[in-house]
Amino acid sequence: MSDSKQQSVLVVEDNELNMRLFCDLLDAYGYKTFQCRDGGRAVEIARREVPDLIIMDIQLPEVSGLDITRWIKDDAAIRHIPVLAVTAFAMRADEKRVREAGCEGYLSKPIQMRSFIKAVESLIASKAAA
Ligand code: MN
C-alpha cells in the first residue's frame, strides 16, 4: 500500500472512553483521526475531510448511526467511503439492519483490538482496490 498520503479515519462516537480507545489504536497504527461526538455533524465533517473510512457508533443520543449512514450513502460526494458500524453487544442480532443501512462492516462492543484493526485495514484495502 502506498504511504504517500496518510490514511484517515473519521470516528463518530459519543462515548469518551470508546472515542479514546479507537483513536489511540488508530493512531498507533499510523492513521490520522477525525473525531465527531455529535452525530448531527458527521456528514458535514465527512464531506470536509473525505476520510478513507468512517467508524460509526450506532447508539448516539440525537440521531441513530444507521440514519447517519443512510445520509452518507445518499450523498454522491462521500458514499464511496466505507462505514464500519460498532454496536452494543445486545444488538448483535441486528447485523442485517446495519448492513441494510449501508454499512460495509460491523463489529459489536466490547471491541477486540485485533478484530478492530483487521476490519479497519480490510475495509480500507477493499476500497483502495475498487
Ligand atoms: Mn454511543
mmCIF file of C-alpha atoms and ligand atoms in Angstrom:
data_model
loop_
_atom_site.group_PDB
_atom_site.id
_atom_site.type_symbol
_atom_site.label_atom_id
_atom_site.label_comp_id
_atom_site.label_asym_id
_atom_site.label_seq_id
_atom_site.Cartn_x
_atom_site.Cartn_y
_atom_site.Cartn_z
ATOM 1 C CA MET A 1 0.000 0.000 0.000
ATOM 2 C CA SER A 2 1.258 3.446 -0.854
ATOM 3 C CA ASP A 3 2.183 5.643 2.076
ATOM 4 C CA SER A 4 2.375 8.826 0.061
ATOM 5 C CA LYS A 5 -0.743 10.030 1.841
ATOM 6 C CA GLN A 6 -1.519 9.202 5.438
ATOM 7 C CA GLN A 7 -4.835 7.392 5.614
ATOM 8 C CA SER A 8 -7.509 8.903 7.753
ATOM 9 C CA VAL A 9 -10.480 7.676 9.742
ATOM 10 C CA LEU A 10 -13.472 9.637 10.986
ATOM 11 C CA VAL A 11 -14.704 8.285 14.323
ATOM 12 C CA VAL A 12 -18.342 9.057 15.168
ATOM 13 C CA GLU A 13 -18.765 8.116 18.825
ATOM 14 C CA ASP A 14 -20.430 9.825 21.786
ATOM 15 C CA ASN A 15 -18.765 7.757 24.489
ATOM 16 C CA GLU A 16 -15.499 9.351 25.571
ATOM 17 C CA LEU A 17 -13.783 6.122 26.599
ATOM 18 C CA ASN A 18 -14.590 4.436 23.313
ATOM 19 C CA MET A 19 -13.534 7.512 21.391
ATOM 20 C CA ARG A 20 -10.160 7.457 23.124
ATOM 21 C CA LEU A 21 -9.751 3.721 22.664
ATOM 22 C CA PHE A 22 -10.499 3.887 18.927
ATOM 23 C CA CYS A 23 -8.346 6.942 18.309
ATOM 24 C CA ASP A 24 -5.401 5.646 20.346
ATOM 25 C CA LEU A 25 -5.496 2.385 18.422
ATOM 26 C CA LEU A 26 -5.817 4.067 15.047
ATOM 27 C CA ASP A 27 -3.035 6.465 15.948
ATOM 28 C CA ALA A 28 -0.777 3.580 16.974
ATOM 29 C CA TYR A 29 -1.348 2.014 13.555
ATOM 30 C CA GLY A 30 -0.481 5.228 11.742
ATOM 31 C CA TYR A 31 -3.921 6.535 10.842
ATOM 32 C CA LYS A 32 -4.897 10.165 11.096
ATOM 33 C CA THR A 33 -8.147 10.533 13.028
ATOM 34 C CA PHE A 34 -11.043 12.962 12.986
ATOM 35 C CA GLN A 35 -13.363 12.909 15.975
ATOM 36 C CA CYS A 36 -17.083 13.531 15.881
ATOM 37 C CA ARG A 37 -19.119 13.309 19.100
ATOM 38 C CA ASP A 38 -22.238 14.910 17.675
ATOM 39 C CA GLY A 39 -23.840 12.648 15.089
ATOM 40 C CA GLY A 40 -25.655 15.563 13.502
ATOM 41 C CA ARG A 41 -22.301 16.896 12.293
ATOM 42 C CA ALA A 42 -20.937 13.639 10.915
ATOM 43 C CA VAL A 43 -21.970 14.225 7.292
ATOM 44 C CA GLU A 44 -20.552 17.734 7.303
ATOM 45 C CA ILE A 45 -17.195 16.519 8.667
ATOM 46 C CA ALA A 46 -17.120 13.589 6.241
ATOM 47 C CA ARG A 47 -17.717 15.973 3.330
ATOM 48 C CA ARG A 48 -14.976 18.307 4.528
ATOM 49 C CA GLU A 49 -12.295 15.729 5.350
ATOM 50 C CA VAL A 50 -13.238 12.866 2.987
ATOM 51 C CA PRO A 51 -11.660 10.219 5.233
ATOM 52 C CA ASP A 52 -10.692 6.744 3.992
ATOM 53 C CA LEU A 53 -13.040 5.096 6.498
ATOM 54 C CA ILE A 54 -15.819 6.077 8.902
ATOM 55 C CA ILE A 55 -16.296 4.280 12.204
ATOM 56 C CA MET A 56 -19.917 4.692 13.202
ATOM 57 C CA ASP A 57 -21.316 4.146 16.665
ATOM 58 C CA ILE A 58 -24.932 3.130 16.146
ATOM 59 C CA GLN A 59 -26.226 4.291 19.541
ATOM 60 C CA LEU A 60 -25.915 8.067 19.560
ATOM 61 C CA PRO A 61 -28.018 10.463 21.657
ATOM 62 C CA GLU A 62 -29.600 12.650 18.981
ATOM 63 C CA VAL A 63 -29.675 10.502 15.880
ATOM 64 C CA SER A 64 -29.093 6.840 15.052
ATOM 65 C CA GLY A 65 -25.827 5.909 13.426
ATOM 66 C CA LEU A 66 -27.969 3.963 10.963
ATOM 67 C CA ASP A 67 -29.661 7.182 9.836
ATOM 68 C CA ILE A 68 -26.314 8.944 9.518
ATOM 69 C CA THR A 69 -25.064 6.047 7.409
ATOM 70 C CA ARG A 70 -28.115 6.374 5.134
ATOM 71 C CA TRP A 71 -27.382 10.092 4.702
ATOM 72 C CA ILE A 72 -23.771 9.279 3.847
ATOM 73 C CA LYS A 73 -24.826 6.652 1.313
ATOM 74 C CA ASP A 74 -27.296 9.130 -0.233
ATOM 75 C CA ASP A 75 -24.532 11.687 -0.740
ATOM 76 C CA ALA A 76 -22.635 11.248 -4.001
ATOM 77 C CA ALA A 77 -19.573 13.076 -2.641
ATOM 78 C CA ILE A 78 -18.978 10.659 0.230
ATOM 79 C CA ARG A 79 -20.945 7.466 -0.435
ATOM 80 C CA HIS A 80 -17.753 5.699 -1.549
ATOM 81 C CA ILE A 81 -16.298 5.897 1.972
ATOM 82 C CA PRO A 82 -16.698 2.557 3.765
ATOM 83 C CA VAL A 83 -18.595 2.667 7.058
ATOM 84 C CA LEU A 84 -17.674 0.322 9.906
ATOM 85 C CA ALA A 85 -20.551 0.115 12.392
ATOM 86 C CA VAL A 86 -19.905 -0.521 16.060
ATOM 87 C CA THR A 87 -22.843 -1.561 18.189
ATOM 88 C CA ALA A 88 -23.539 -2.646 21.723
ATOM 89 C CA PHE A 89 -23.334 -6.328 22.478
ATOM 90 C CA ALA A 90 -27.120 -6.514 22.886
ATOM 91 C CA MET A 91 -27.578 -5.563 19.245
ATOM 92 C CA ARG A 92 -25.536 -8.406 17.890
ATOM 93 C CA ALA A 93 -28.600 -9.900 16.211
ATOM 94 C CA ASP A 94 -29.150 -6.693 14.278
ATOM 95 C CA GLU A 95 -26.316 -7.135 11.803
ATOM 96 C CA LYS A 96 -28.868 -7.394 8.975
ATOM 97 C CA ARG A 97 -30.310 -3.979 9.860
ATOM 98 C CA VAL A 98 -26.818 -2.500 9.970
ATOM 99 C CA ARG A 99 -25.967 -3.945 6.555
ATOM 100 C CA GLU A 100 -29.243 -2.723 5.089
ATOM 101 C CA ALA A 101 -28.465 0.826 6.217
ATOM 102 C CA GLY A 102 -25.368 0.614 4.025
ATOM 103 C CA CYS A 103 -22.581 -0.149 6.496
ATOM 104 C CA GLU A 104 -19.844 -2.219 4.850
ATOM 105 C CA GLY A 105 -18.540 -3.618 8.132
ATOM 106 C CA TYR A 106 -19.866 -4.453 11.546
ATOM 107 C CA LEU A 107 -18.337 -5.017 14.988
ATOM 108 C CA SER A 108 -20.041 -5.440 18.323
ATOM 109 C CA LYS A 109 -18.767 -3.984 21.576
ATOM 110 C CA PRO A 110 -16.693 -4.712 23.532
ATOM 111 C CA ILE A 111 -14.262 -4.237 20.679
ATOM 112 C CA GLN A 112 -11.294 -6.557 20.452
ATOM 113 C CA MET A 113 -8.152 -4.782 19.375
ATOM 114 C CA ARG A 114 -7.152 -7.342 16.763
ATOM 115 C CA SER A 115 -10.509 -7.676 15.055
ATOM 116 C CA PHE A 116 -10.943 -3.910 15.125
ATOM 117 C CA ILE A 117 -7.668 -3.228 13.319
ATOM 118 C CA LYS A 118 -8.248 -6.120 10.929
ATOM 119 C CA ALA A 119 -11.662 -4.711 9.999
ATOM 120 C CA VAL A 120 -10.213 -1.214 9.530
ATOM 121 C CA GLU A 121 -7.393 -2.475 7.324
ATOM 122 C CA SER A 122 -9.545 -4.731 5.185
ATOM 123 C CA LEU A 123 -12.246 -2.122 4.582
ATOM 124 C CA ILE A 124 -9.685 0.493 3.565
ATOM 125 C CA ALA A 125 -7.901 -2.056 1.355
ATOM 126 C CA SER A 126 -11.131 -3.156 -0.329
ATOM 127 C CA LYS A 127 -11.917 0.450 -1.048
ATOM 128 C CA ALA A 128 -8.450 1.098 -2.474
ATOM 129 C CA ALA A 129 -8.768 -1.962 -4.723
ATOM 130 C CA ALA A 130 -12.194 -0.957 -6.037
HETATM 131 MN MN MN B 1 -22.979 5.581 21.822
#
